[in-house]
mmCIF file of C-alpha atoms and ligand atoms in Angstrom:
data_model
loop_
_atom_site.group_PDB
_atom_site.id
_atom_site.type_symbol
_atom_site.label_atom_id
_atom_site.label_comp_id
_atom_site.label_asym_id
_atom_site.label_seq_id
_atom_site.Cartn_x
_atom_site.Cartn_y
_atom_site.Cartn_z
ATOM 1 C CA MET A 1 -5.680 -5.501 -136.937
ATOM 2 C CA SER A 2 -2.848 -8.072 -137.062
ATOM 3 C CA ILE A 3 -2.296 -7.566 -140.780
ATOM 4 C CA ARG A 4 0.748 -6.241 -142.494
ATOM 5 C CA THR A 5 0.085 -3.240 -144.726
ATOM 6 C CA LEU A 6 1.307 -1.742 -147.894
ATOM 7 C CA ASP A 7 3.395 0.735 -145.858
ATOM 8 C CA ASP A 8 5.260 -2.155 -144.187
ATOM 9 C CA LEU A 9 6.036 -3.533 -147.693
ATOM 10 C CA LEU A 10 7.144 -0.114 -148.919
ATOM 11 C CA ALA A 11 9.392 0.282 -145.873
ATOM 12 C CA GLU A 12 11.189 -2.966 -146.880
ATOM 13 C CA GLY A 13 11.806 -1.418 -150.315
ATOM 14 C CA VAL A 14 10.224 -2.748 -153.405
ATOM 15 C CA SER A 15 12.343 -1.113 -156.114
ATOM 16 C CA GLY A 16 12.938 -3.698 -158.805
ATOM 17 C CA ARG A 17 10.805 -6.339 -157.105
ATOM 18 C CA ARG A 18 7.768 -7.799 -158.716
ATOM 19 C CA VAL A 19 4.623 -7.085 -156.707
ATOM 20 C CA LEU A 20 1.436 -9.084 -157.526
ATOM 21 C CA VAL A 21 -1.618 -6.955 -156.774
ATOM 22 C CA ARG A 22 -5.126 -8.552 -156.593
ATOM 23 C CA ALA A 23 -7.548 -5.755 -157.456
ATOM 24 C CA ASP A 24 -11.293 -5.833 -157.928
ATOM 25 C CA LEU A 25 -11.622 -4.273 -161.384
ATOM 26 C CA ASN A 26 -15.052 -5.905 -161.920
ATOM 27 C CA VAL A 27 -16.628 -2.767 -163.407
ATOM 28 C CA PRO A 28 -19.951 -2.593 -165.150
ATOM 29 C CA LEU A 29 -19.839 -2.513 -168.990
ATOM 30 C CA ASP A 30 -22.410 -1.239 -171.405
ATOM 31 C CA LYS A 31 -24.052 -4.338 -172.978
ATOM 32 C CA GLN A 32 -24.175 -2.769 -176.455
ATOM 33 C CA THR A 33 -20.823 -0.908 -176.711
ATOM 34 C CA GLY A 34 -18.748 -2.730 -174.106
ATOM 35 C CA ASP A 35 -17.770 0.690 -172.640
ATOM 36 C CA ILE A 36 -17.017 0.981 -168.941
ATOM 37 C CA THR A 37 -20.080 2.702 -167.469
ATOM 38 C CA ASP A 38 -18.706 3.319 -163.956
ATOM 39 C CA ASP A 39 -14.928 3.380 -163.271
ATOM 40 C CA GLY A 40 -15.268 3.770 -159.464
ATOM 41 C CA ARG A 41 -13.477 0.505 -158.708
ATOM 42 C CA ILE A 42 -10.546 1.396 -161.037
ATOM 43 C CA ARG A 43 -10.158 4.742 -159.262
ATOM 44 C CA ALA A 44 -10.321 3.119 -155.872
ATOM 45 C CA VAL A 45 -7.177 1.081 -156.415
ATOM 46 C CA LEU A 46 -5.099 4.003 -157.680
ATOM 47 C CA PRO A 47 -3.581 4.916 -154.239
ATOM 48 C CA THR A 48 -2.098 1.458 -153.875
ATOM 49 C CA LEU A 49 -0.852 1.190 -157.490
ATOM 50 C CA GLY A 50 0.479 4.736 -157.491
ATOM 51 C CA ALA A 51 2.514 4.164 -154.355
ATOM 52 C CA LEU A 52 4.026 0.948 -155.824
ATOM 53 C CA VAL A 53 4.827 2.649 -159.114
ATOM 54 C CA GLU A 54 6.490 5.549 -157.294
ATOM 55 C CA ALA A 55 8.560 3.139 -155.259
ATOM 56 C CA GLY A 56 9.839 1.486 -158.422
ATOM 57 C CA ALA A 57 8.102 -1.892 -158.163
ATOM 58 C CA LYS A 58 7.298 -3.997 -161.202
ATOM 59 C CA VAL A 59 3.556 -4.045 -160.594
ATOM 60 C CA VAL A 60 1.563 -7.067 -161.832
ATOM 61 C CA VAL A 61 -2.177 -6.512 -161.445
ATOM 62 C CA CYS A 62 -4.797 -9.309 -161.622
ATOM 63 C CA SER A 63 -8.616 -9.230 -161.308
ATOM 64 C CA HIS A 64 -11.775 -10.902 -162.292
ATOM 65 C CA LEU A 65 -14.526 -9.350 -164.414
ATOM 66 C CA GLY A 66 -18.041 -10.723 -164.562
ATOM 67 C CA ARG A 67 -18.658 -14.408 -164.103
ATOM 68 C CA PRO A 68 -17.108 -16.327 -167.061
ATOM 69 C CA LYS A 69 -17.150 -20.051 -166.521
ATOM 70 C CA GLY A 70 -13.482 -20.920 -166.252
ATOM 71 C CA ALA A 71 -12.681 -20.402 -169.942
ATOM 72 C CA PRO A 72 -11.889 -17.318 -172.114
ATOM 73 C CA ALA A 73 -14.979 -15.332 -173.037
ATOM 74 C CA PRO A 74 -14.299 -12.142 -175.004
ATOM 75 C CA GLN A 75 -17.125 -10.068 -173.514
ATOM 76 C CA PHE A 76 -15.404 -10.483 -170.148
ATOM 77 C CA SER A 77 -11.946 -9.344 -171.357
ATOM 78 C CA LEU A 78 -10.090 -6.929 -169.023
ATOM 79 C CA ARG A 79 -8.513 -5.164 -172.046
ATOM 80 C CA PRO A 80 -10.800 -2.086 -171.778
ATOM 81 C CA VAL A 81 -9.924 -1.850 -168.105
ATOM 82 C CA ALA A 82 -6.191 -1.830 -168.962
ATOM 83 C CA GLY A 83 -6.829 1.177 -171.211
ATOM 84 C CA ARG A 84 -8.738 3.100 -168.566
ATOM 85 C CA LEU A 85 -6.242 2.222 -165.866
ATOM 86 C CA GLY A 86 -3.456 3.547 -168.016
ATOM 87 C CA GLU A 87 -5.281 6.836 -168.538
ATOM 88 C CA LEU A 88 -5.879 7.253 -164.830
ATOM 89 C CA LEU A 89 -2.276 6.298 -163.945
ATOM 90 C CA GLY A 90 -0.880 8.543 -166.679
ATOM 91 C CA ALA A 91 1.282 5.778 -168.133
ATOM 92 C CA PRO A 92 0.471 2.846 -170.394
ATOM 93 C CA VAL A 93 -0.527 -0.455 -168.744
ATOM 94 C CA HIS A 94 0.931 -3.539 -170.402
ATOM 95 C CA PHE A 95 -1.866 -5.974 -171.061
ATOM 96 C CA ALA A 96 -1.363 -9.728 -171.143
ATOM 97 C CA THR A 97 -3.887 -11.554 -173.345
ATOM 98 C CA ASP A 98 -3.835 -14.544 -170.969
ATOM 99 C CA THR A 99 -3.640 -14.996 -167.240
ATOM 100 C CA VAL A 100 -0.757 -17.408 -166.654
ATOM 101 C CA GLY A 101 0.338 -18.403 -170.207
ATOM 102 C CA ASP A 102 2.958 -17.217 -172.710
ATOM 103 C CA SER A 103 1.562 -13.719 -172.981
ATOM 104 C CA ALA A 104 1.515 -13.199 -169.193
ATOM 105 C CA ARG A 105 5.070 -14.555 -168.904
ATOM 106 C CA SER A 106 6.596 -12.337 -171.514
ATOM 107 C CA THR A 107 4.620 -9.300 -170.385
ATOM 108 C CA VAL A 108 5.781 -9.724 -166.787
ATOM 109 C CA ALA A 109 9.357 -10.422 -167.844
ATOM 110 C CA GLY A 110 9.418 -7.273 -169.940
ATOM 111 C CA LEU A 111 8.406 -4.878 -167.144
ATOM 112 C CA ALA A 112 10.805 -2.137 -166.237
ATOM 113 C CA ASP A 113 10.915 -0.715 -162.696
ATOM 114 C CA GLY A 114 7.793 1.378 -162.060
ATOM 115 C CA GLN A 115 5.797 -0.152 -164.834
ATOM 116 C CA VAL A 116 2.384 -1.829 -164.552
ATOM 117 C CA ALA A 117 0.978 -4.948 -166.248
ATOM 118 C CA LEU A 118 -2.578 -6.236 -166.119
ATOM 119 C CA LEU A 119 -3.171 -9.954 -166.565
ATOM 120 C CA GLU A 120 -6.288 -11.136 -168.433
ATOM 121 C CA ASN A 121 -9.405 -12.157 -166.368
ATOM 122 C CA LEU A 122 -8.587 -14.612 -163.586
ATOM 123 C CA ARG A 123 -11.892 -16.385 -164.147
ATOM 124 C CA PHE A 124 -10.905 -17.491 -167.623
ATOM 125 C CA ASN A 125 -9.150 -20.221 -165.604
ATOM 126 C CA ALA A 126 -11.244 -22.929 -163.795
ATOM 127 C CA GLY A 127 -8.703 -23.045 -160.953
ATOM 128 C CA GLU A 128 -9.516 -19.560 -159.843
ATOM 129 C CA THR A 129 -13.018 -20.284 -158.432
ATOM 130 C CA SER A 130 -12.669 -24.090 -157.953
ATOM 131 C CA LYS A 131 -14.073 -25.686 -154.852
ATOM 132 C CA ASP A 132 -11.251 -28.189 -154.980
ATOM 133 C CA ASP A 133 -8.298 -27.062 -152.960
ATOM 134 C CA ALA A 134 -5.734 -28.878 -155.121
ATOM 135 C CA GLU A 135 -7.068 -27.326 -158.339
ATOM 136 C CA ARG A 136 -7.170 -23.852 -156.801
ATOM 137 C CA GLY A 137 -3.697 -24.416 -155.385
ATOM 138 C CA ALA A 138 -2.234 -25.473 -158.733
ATOM 139 C CA PHE A 139 -3.577 -22.229 -160.312
ATOM 140 C CA ALA A 140 -2.224 -20.202 -157.361
ATOM 141 C CA ASP A 141 1.211 -21.849 -157.986
ATOM 142 C CA GLN A 142 1.181 -20.394 -161.525
ATOM 143 C CA LEU A 143 0.196 -16.977 -160.325
ATOM 144 C CA VAL A 144 2.827 -16.663 -157.617
ATOM 145 C CA ALA A 145 5.471 -17.159 -160.351
ATOM 146 C CA PHE A 146 4.736 -13.496 -161.236
ATOM 147 C CA GLY A 147 5.393 -11.957 -157.856
ATOM 148 C CA ASP A 148 7.975 -11.653 -155.017
ATOM 149 C CA ALA A 149 5.211 -10.198 -152.758
ATOM 150 C CA TYR A 150 1.446 -9.969 -152.779
ATOM 151 C CA VAL A 151 -0.845 -7.088 -152.117
ATOM 152 C CA ASP A 152 -4.618 -7.599 -151.690
ATOM 153 C CA ASP A 153 -6.486 -4.530 -152.639
ATOM 154 C CA ALA A 154 -9.585 -6.319 -153.942
ATOM 155 C CA PHE A 155 -12.052 -5.522 -151.131
ATOM 156 C CA GLY A 156 -15.032 -6.413 -153.327
ATOM 157 C CA ALA A 157 -13.767 -10.025 -153.591
ATOM 158 C CA VAL A 158 -12.512 -10.686 -150.022
ATOM 159 C CA HIS A 159 -15.612 -12.809 -149.355
ATOM 160 C CA ARG A 160 -14.639 -15.204 -152.033
ATOM 161 C CA LYS A 161 -12.519 -18.249 -151.323
ATOM 162 C CA HIS A 162 -10.784 -17.991 -154.654
ATOM 163 C CA ALA A 163 -7.153 -18.822 -155.698
ATOM 164 C CA SER A 164 -6.093 -15.219 -156.130
ATOM 165 C CA VAL A 165 -7.715 -14.164 -152.881
ATOM 166 C CA TYR A 166 -7.125 -17.079 -150.559
ATOM 167 C CA ASP A 167 -4.421 -19.383 -151.908
ATOM 168 C CA VAL A 168 -1.895 -16.912 -153.320
ATOM 169 C CA PRO A 169 -1.343 -15.150 -149.891
ATOM 170 C CA ALA A 170 -0.624 -18.510 -148.349
ATOM 171 C CA ARG A 171 2.328 -18.822 -150.777
ATOM 172 C CA LEU A 172 3.848 -15.277 -150.869
ATOM 173 C CA PRO A 173 4.665 -12.573 -148.329
ATOM 174 C CA HIS A 174 1.395 -10.658 -148.217
ATOM 175 C CA VAL A 175 0.016 -7.319 -147.109
ATOM 176 C CA ALA A 176 -3.323 -5.454 -147.283
ATOM 177 C CA GLY A 177 -3.458 -2.534 -149.795
ATOM 178 C CA ARG A 178 -4.788 0.934 -149.028
ATOM 179 C CA LEU A 179 -8.325 0.255 -150.165
ATOM 180 C CA VAL A 180 -8.714 -2.989 -148.234
ATOM 181 C CA LEU A 181 -7.394 -1.266 -145.179
ATOM 182 C CA ARG A 182 -9.690 1.673 -145.504
ATOM 183 C CA GLU A 183 -12.772 -0.425 -146.134
ATOM 184 C CA VAL A 184 -12.066 -2.637 -143.043
ATOM 185 C CA GLU A 185 -11.402 0.462 -140.856
ATOM 186 C CA VAL A 186 -14.705 2.079 -141.914
ATOM 187 C CA LEU A 187 -16.891 -1.089 -141.628
ATOM 188 C CA SER A 188 -15.391 -1.926 -138.184
ATOM 189 C CA ARG A 189 -16.730 1.480 -137.027
ATOM 190 C CA LEU A 190 -20.161 0.152 -137.821
ATOM 191 C CA THR A 191 -19.757 -3.191 -135.981
ATOM 192 C CA SER A 192 -17.931 -1.930 -132.915
ATOM 193 C CA ASP A 193 -19.870 0.591 -130.943
ATOM 194 C CA PRO A 194 -21.390 2.832 -133.617
ATOM 195 C CA GLU A 195 -22.441 6.267 -132.536
ATOM 196 C CA ARG A 196 -26.227 6.338 -131.997
ATOM 197 C CA PRO A 197 -28.857 6.477 -133.263
ATOM 198 C CA TYR A 198 -27.561 3.912 -135.813
ATOM 199 C CA VAL A 199 -29.940 3.729 -138.724
ATOM 200 C CA VAL A 200 -29.623 1.210 -141.576
ATOM 201 C CA VAL A 201 -31.461 1.508 -144.976
ATOM 202 C CA LEU A 202 -31.770 -1.617 -146.930
ATOM 203 C CA GLY A 203 -33.251 -1.999 -150.474
ATOM 204 C CA GLY A 204 -32.685 -4.166 -153.526
ATOM 205 C CA SER A 205 -34.919 -6.820 -154.922
ATOM 206 C CA LYS A 206 -34.515 -9.899 -152.787
ATOM 207 C CA VAL A 207 -35.124 -10.505 -149.103
ATOM 208 C CA SER A 208 -33.350 -13.805 -149.352
ATOM 209 C CA ASP A 209 -30.032 -11.975 -150.254
ATOM 210 C CA LYS A 210 -30.428 -9.730 -147.212
ATOM 211 C CA LEU A 211 -31.821 -12.097 -144.606
ATOM 212 C CA ALA A 212 -28.528 -12.844 -142.969
ATOM 213 C CA VAL A 213 -27.563 -9.257 -142.631
ATOM 214 C CA ILE A 214 -30.986 -8.286 -141.302
ATOM 215 C CA GLU A 215 -30.679 -11.018 -138.644
ATOM 216 C CA ALA A 216 -27.262 -9.775 -137.706
ATOM 217 C CA LEU A 217 -28.111 -6.075 -137.634
ATOM 218 C CA LEU A 218 -31.420 -6.303 -135.735
ATOM 219 C CA PRO A 219 -29.928 -6.489 -132.214
ATOM 220 C CA THR A 220 -27.429 -3.667 -133.120
ATOM 221 C CA VAL A 221 -29.398 -0.990 -134.981
ATOM 222 C CA ASP A 222 -31.842 1.524 -133.633
ATOM 223 C CA ARG A 223 -33.766 1.730 -136.853
ATOM 224 C CA LEU A 224 -33.975 -0.409 -140.008
ATOM 225 C CA LEU A 225 -35.663 1.226 -142.961
ATOM 226 C CA ILE A 226 -36.715 -1.212 -145.734
ATOM 227 C CA GLY A 227 -37.536 -0.190 -149.337
ATOM 228 C CA GLY A 228 -36.819 -1.640 -152.769
ATOM 229 C CA GLY A 229 -38.394 -4.749 -154.258
ATOM 230 C CA MET A 230 -37.830 -6.583 -150.978
ATOM 231 C CA CYS A 231 -40.340 -4.477 -149.086
ATOM 232 C CA PHE A 232 -43.281 -6.207 -150.770
ATOM 233 C CA THR A 233 -42.567 -9.530 -149.079
ATOM 234 C CA PHE A 234 -42.588 -7.636 -145.739
ATOM 235 C CA LEU A 235 -45.868 -5.832 -146.623
ATOM 236 C CA LYS A 236 -47.405 -9.188 -147.549
ATOM 237 C CA ALA A 237 -46.390 -10.531 -144.198
ATOM 238 C CA GLN A 238 -48.347 -7.703 -142.675
ATOM 239 C CA GLY A 239 -51.404 -9.075 -144.483
ATOM 240 C CA LEU A 240 -51.413 -6.483 -147.321
ATOM 241 C CA GLU A 241 -52.042 -7.337 -150.988
ATOM 242 C CA VAL A 242 -49.144 -6.400 -153.195
ATOM 243 C CA GLY A 243 -50.654 -6.887 -156.695
ATOM 244 C CA THR A 244 -48.086 -8.221 -159.144
ATOM 245 C CA SER A 245 -45.135 -6.662 -157.256
ATOM 246 C CA LEU A 246 -41.986 -8.767 -156.656
ATOM 247 C CA LEU A 247 -42.836 -11.307 -153.967
ATOM 248 C CA GLU A 248 -40.774 -14.108 -152.418
ATOM 249 C CA LYS A 249 -43.673 -16.333 -151.282
ATOM 250 C CA ASP A 250 -41.439 -18.689 -149.297
ATOM 251 C CA MET A 251 -40.037 -15.745 -147.302
ATOM 252 C CA VAL A 252 -43.338 -14.279 -146.116
ATOM 253 C CA GLU A 253 -43.370 -16.245 -142.872
ATOM 254 C CA THR A 254 -39.788 -15.411 -142.118
ATOM 255 C CA CYS A 255 -40.476 -11.705 -142.723
ATOM 256 C CA GLY A 256 -43.461 -11.913 -140.364
ATOM 257 C CA ASN A 257 -41.207 -13.405 -137.621
ATOM 258 C CA LEU A 258 -38.572 -10.667 -138.199
ATOM 259 C CA LEU A 259 -41.223 -7.974 -137.865
ATOM 260 C CA GLU A 260 -42.418 -9.546 -134.587
ATOM 261 C CA ARG A 261 -38.922 -9.735 -133.211
ATOM 262 C CA ALA A 262 -37.899 -6.255 -134.403
ATOM 263 C CA ALA A 263 -40.266 -4.653 -131.891
ATOM 264 C CA GLY A 264 -40.897 -1.585 -133.957
ATOM 265 C CA LYS A 265 -37.291 -1.035 -135.111
ATOM 266 C CA ILE A 266 -38.237 -1.880 -138.757
ATOM 267 C CA LEU A 267 -39.851 0.887 -140.769
ATOM 268 C CA LEU A 268 -41.739 -0.118 -143.929
ATOM 269 C CA PRO A 269 -43.148 2.062 -146.753
ATOM 270 C CA VAL A 270 -46.570 3.695 -146.210
ATOM 271 C CA ASP A 271 -46.976 4.533 -149.923
ATOM 272 C CA VAL A 272 -45.538 3.121 -153.098
ATOM 273 C CA VAL A 273 -45.417 3.959 -156.895
ATOM 274 C CA VAL A 274 -47.308 1.296 -158.760
ATOM 275 C CA ALA A 275 -47.091 0.733 -162.548
ATOM 276 C CA ASP A 276 -48.871 -1.203 -165.245
ATOM 277 C CA ALA A 277 -45.674 -2.891 -166.340
ATOM 278 C CA PHE A 278 -41.917 -3.079 -165.693
ATOM 279 C CA ALA A 279 -41.051 -0.436 -168.273
ATOM 280 C CA PRO A 280 -39.651 3.127 -168.254
ATOM 281 C CA ASP A 281 -42.845 4.520 -169.920
ATOM 282 C CA ALA A 282 -45.447 2.458 -168.045
ATOM 283 C CA ALA A 283 -48.460 4.289 -166.671
ATOM 284 C CA HIS A 284 -47.961 4.784 -162.878
ATOM 285 C CA ASP A 285 -49.476 6.355 -159.793
ATOM 286 C CA THR A 286 -48.710 6.692 -156.063
ATOM 287 C CA VAL A 287 -50.956 4.606 -153.815
ATOM 288 C CA ARG A 288 -51.094 3.807 -150.114
ATOM 289 C CA VAL A 289 -49.741 0.385 -149.277
ATOM 290 C CA ASP A 290 -53.176 -0.917 -148.343
ATOM 291 C CA GLY A 291 -54.498 0.100 -151.786
ATOM 292 C CA ILE A 292 -52.164 -1.626 -154.251
ATOM 293 C CA PRO A 293 -54.383 -2.772 -157.206
ATOM 294 C CA SER A 294 -54.228 -6.416 -157.965
ATOM 295 C CA HIS A 295 -53.050 -5.931 -161.611
ATOM 296 C CA ARG A 296 -50.194 -3.409 -160.854
ATOM 297 C CA LEU A 297 -46.676 -3.710 -159.461
ATOM 298 C CA GLY A 298 -44.781 -1.513 -157.193
ATOM 299 C CA LEU A 299 -41.550 -0.043 -158.618
ATOM 300 C CA ASP A 300 -40.592 2.615 -156.085
ATOM 301 C CA ILE A 301 -41.310 3.923 -152.593
ATOM 302 C CA GLY A 302 -43.662 6.960 -152.518
ATOM 303 C CA PRO A 303 -43.077 10.551 -151.344
ATOM 304 C CA GLU A 304 -44.714 10.098 -147.915
ATOM 305 C CA THR A 305 -42.374 7.129 -147.269
ATOM 306 C CA VAL A 306 -39.375 9.162 -148.380
ATOM 307 C CA ALA A 307 -40.409 11.895 -145.940
ATOM 308 C CA GLY A 308 -40.754 9.330 -143.092
ATOM 309 C CA PHE A 309 -37.396 7.736 -143.920
ATOM 310 C CA ALA A 310 -35.762 11.190 -144.087
ATOM 311 C CA ALA A 311 -37.116 12.070 -140.657
ATOM 312 C CA ALA A 312 -35.666 8.962 -139.183
ATOM 313 C CA LEU A 313 -32.330 9.544 -140.941
ATOM 314 C CA SER A 314 -32.169 13.198 -139.756
ATOM 315 C CA GLN A 315 -31.794 11.897 -136.227
ATOM 316 C CA ALA A 316 -29.059 9.428 -136.963
ATOM 317 C CA LYS A 317 -25.344 9.664 -135.933
ATOM 318 C CA THR A 318 -24.373 6.549 -137.989
ATOM 319 C CA ILE A 319 -25.955 5.459 -141.278
ATOM 320 C CA PHE A 320 -25.401 2.424 -143.469
ATOM 321 C CA TRP A 321 -27.205 2.223 -146.742
ATOM 322 C CA ASN A 322 -27.300 -0.788 -149.073
ATOM 323 C CA GLY A 323 -29.667 -1.245 -152.014
ATOM 324 C CA PRO A 324 -31.765 1.060 -154.142
ATOM 325 C CA MET A 325 -35.350 1.972 -153.042
ATOM 326 C CA GLY A 326 -36.755 1.452 -156.502
ATOM 327 C CA VAL A 327 -35.912 0.860 -160.116
ATOM 328 C CA PHE A 328 -33.694 3.933 -160.184
ATOM 329 C CA GLU A 329 -32.406 3.139 -163.721
ATOM 330 C CA MET A 330 -35.883 4.347 -164.978
ATOM 331 C CA ALA A 331 -36.407 8.055 -164.321
ATOM 332 C CA ALA A 332 -40.091 7.507 -163.339
ATOM 333 C CA PHE A 333 -39.028 5.228 -160.459
ATOM 334 C CA ALA A 334 -35.884 6.939 -159.280
ATOM 335 C CA ASN A 335 -37.368 9.461 -156.876
ATOM 336 C CA GLY A 336 -37.336 7.132 -153.851
ATOM 337 C CA THR A 337 -33.676 6.282 -154.228
ATOM 338 C CA ARG A 338 -32.806 9.904 -154.941
ATOM 339 C CA GLY A 339 -34.819 11.155 -151.998
ATOM 340 C CA VAL A 340 -33.276 8.781 -149.505
ATOM 341 C CA ALA A 341 -29.737 9.435 -150.814
ATOM 342 C CA GLU A 342 -30.261 13.112 -150.514
ATOM 343 C CA ALA A 343 -31.669 12.745 -147.010
ATOM 344 C CA ILE A 344 -28.485 10.749 -146.103
ATOM 345 C CA THR A 345 -26.220 13.513 -147.456
ATOM 346 C CA LYS A 346 -28.050 16.158 -145.356
ATOM 347 C CA THR A 347 -27.390 14.589 -142.027
ATOM 348 C CA ASP A 348 -24.228 15.141 -139.949
ATOM 349 C CA ALA A 349 -24.066 11.371 -139.383
ATOM 350 C CA PHE A 350 -21.105 9.152 -140.299
ATOM 351 C CA THR A 351 -22.555 7.707 -143.477
ATOM 352 C CA VAL A 352 -21.505 4.536 -145.410
ATOM 353 C CA VAL A 353 -22.859 3.367 -148.769
ATOM 354 C CA GLY A 354 -22.495 -0.328 -149.220
ATOM 355 C CA GLY A 355 -21.264 -1.185 -152.651
ATOM 356 C CA GLY A 356 -22.634 -2.416 -155.891
ATOM 357 C CA ASP A 357 -25.882 -0.981 -157.053
ATOM 358 C CA SER A 358 -26.153 1.692 -154.345
ATOM 359 C CA ALA A 359 -22.708 3.092 -155.222
ATOM 360 C CA ALA A 360 -23.593 3.035 -158.926
ATOM 361 C CA ALA A 361 -26.935 4.743 -158.006
ATOM 362 C CA VAL A 362 -25.132 7.573 -156.240
ATOM 363 C CA ARG A 363 -23.037 8.276 -159.359
ATOM 364 C CA ALA A 364 -25.803 7.644 -161.845
ATOM 365 C CA LEU A 365 -28.165 10.027 -160.089
ATOM 366 C CA GLY A 366 -25.385 12.702 -160.213
ATOM 367 C CA LEU A 367 -25.094 12.976 -156.419
ATOM 368 C CA ASP A 368 -21.892 14.370 -154.891
ATOM 369 C CA GLU A 369 -19.829 11.320 -153.778
ATOM 370 C CA SER A 370 -17.889 13.464 -151.290
ATOM 371 C CA SER A 371 -21.069 14.159 -149.310
ATOM 372 C CA PHE A 372 -21.015 10.548 -148.136
ATOM 373 C CA GLY A 373 -18.547 9.451 -145.469
ATOM 374 C CA HIS A 374 -17.495 6.342 -147.411
ATOM 375 C CA ILE A 375 -18.707 4.549 -150.529
ATOM 376 C CA SER A 376 -17.695 0.947 -150.259
ATOM 377 C CA THR A 377 -16.433 -0.876 -153.400
ATOM 378 C CA GLY A 378 -17.854 -4.106 -152.011
ATOM 379 C CA GLY A 379 -21.484 -5.177 -152.191
ATOM 380 C CA GLY A 380 -21.485 -8.774 -150.999
ATOM 381 C CA ALA A 381 -18.242 -8.267 -149.211
ATOM 382 C CA SER A 382 -19.516 -5.359 -147.101
ATOM 383 C CA LEU A 383 -22.748 -7.201 -146.162
ATOM 384 C CA GLU A 384 -20.819 -10.276 -145.171
ATOM 385 C CA TYR A 385 -18.457 -8.154 -143.067
ATOM 386 C CA LEU A 386 -21.460 -6.662 -141.238
ATOM 387 C CA GLU A 387 -22.884 -10.179 -140.801
ATOM 388 C CA GLY A 388 -19.681 -10.962 -138.777
ATOM 389 C CA LYS A 389 -18.719 -13.726 -141.197
ATOM 390 C CA THR A 390 -15.042 -14.700 -141.583
ATOM 391 C CA LEU A 391 -13.960 -13.333 -144.930
ATOM 392 C CA PRO A 392 -11.507 -15.682 -146.608
ATOM 393 C CA GLY A 393 -9.432 -12.876 -148.178
ATOM 394 C CA ILE A 394 -9.007 -11.082 -144.810
ATOM 395 C CA ALA A 395 -8.320 -14.336 -142.894
ATOM 396 C CA ALA A 396 -5.576 -15.160 -145.469
ATOM 397 C CA LEU A 397 -3.928 -11.810 -144.800
ATOM 398 C CA GLU A 398 -3.994 -12.415 -140.995
ATOM 399 C CA ASN A 399 -1.980 -15.698 -141.304
HETATM 400 C C1 3PG B 401 -18.825 -7.925 -156.972
HETATM 401 O O1 3PG B 401 -19.073 -7.217 -157.992
HETATM 402 O O2 3PG B 401 -19.741 -8.233 -156.120
HETATM 403 C C2 3PG B 401 -17.474 -8.476 -156.772
HETATM 404 O O3 3PG B 401 -16.579 -8.079 -157.808
HETATM 405 C C3 3PG B 401 -17.473 -9.923 -156.588
HETATM 406 O O4 3PG B 401 -17.941 -10.535 -157.785
HETATM 407 P P1 3PG B 401 -18.758 -11.903 -157.689
HETATM 408 O O5 3PG B 401 -19.980 -11.685 -156.929
HETATM 409 O O6 3PG B 401 -18.960 -12.344 -159.082
HETATM 410 O O7 3PG B 401 -17.837 -12.854 -156.917
HETATM 411 MG MG1 MG B 402 -21.477 -9.765 -156.164
#
């Protein structure tokens, strides 16, 4: 990779220099209490921040959280993240209550060597996500005033052409942080000559979100196992009735074509758990996929499917998994996701969990994170990487 790294920057010496770090601290928050429910993304950036602190840099961290619409919105404040980051670093993190305003200026100016500041949510500023190059550029100009060098460690956001990801590195000496480097190294093992059999497990609710990655993976993989809400559109394409299950009607034909072209590589569920309603306490049963009642909806894959998927996984030498197999947040519909996750941990394959919901599922189900080869911090980013797309954040580091 023709990208300069954090080690290159550290070798130049950063003591007393201001280093602007783009992190992806977009963590899930409890809707009621506002508490951080999964701090995986904060932990993931500690190696980079720790190294900069130790080297005596003045570390200025910026991130987005959620999708505020270009103006301050208190429920998307990064303040709780600053608190948690400080706990994990073992030193207080100075929090700026704006991103590029008076608070940010005085917070950054007040940093001593080896101290860390966190700016308020980048997306409180319309320039961050603007499609207009000049508007994004103007915001980037304000951000670069806080750094003598730039480190991108926000793997989860490298697929976004946003000011802090794309325009800032064009204006400052730039390097890839430890997390971005590791993510790219791992994912490139999947795209260039993976050890075979290479088995991919895809779940989640929408086929339309996964279509591009299915297209890209079909020629490469040996087996593609499909569960989650998206399996019902495939089952429908096979001529089965799916009751009131999630169905993307306009995707049925596309799924039919994919199944034809896949020549047996795609494995679909043979049984599913159907319920009366989308609710944790709904009455539910396991049925075969050709016997889904017209008034019920599928919320998980069934035990026979789990066994079939586990058998395919047990042969694998490389596994990529993205997307839960069912509504794992409800205990009654978590067995499919748990079963597949456990099957993945039992193989001796190189295993990668692709971001977002699947990473949260691993932790929420109490599975041992260390029994997976790599848990990506990027959902959309890891999928777009596997699709072979140019990722704006990576391209900006290469220039
Ligand atoms: C994510 O959670 O997928 C990343 O943080 C990117 O967020 P976004 O999808 O809102 O751009
Ligand atoms: Mg996303």
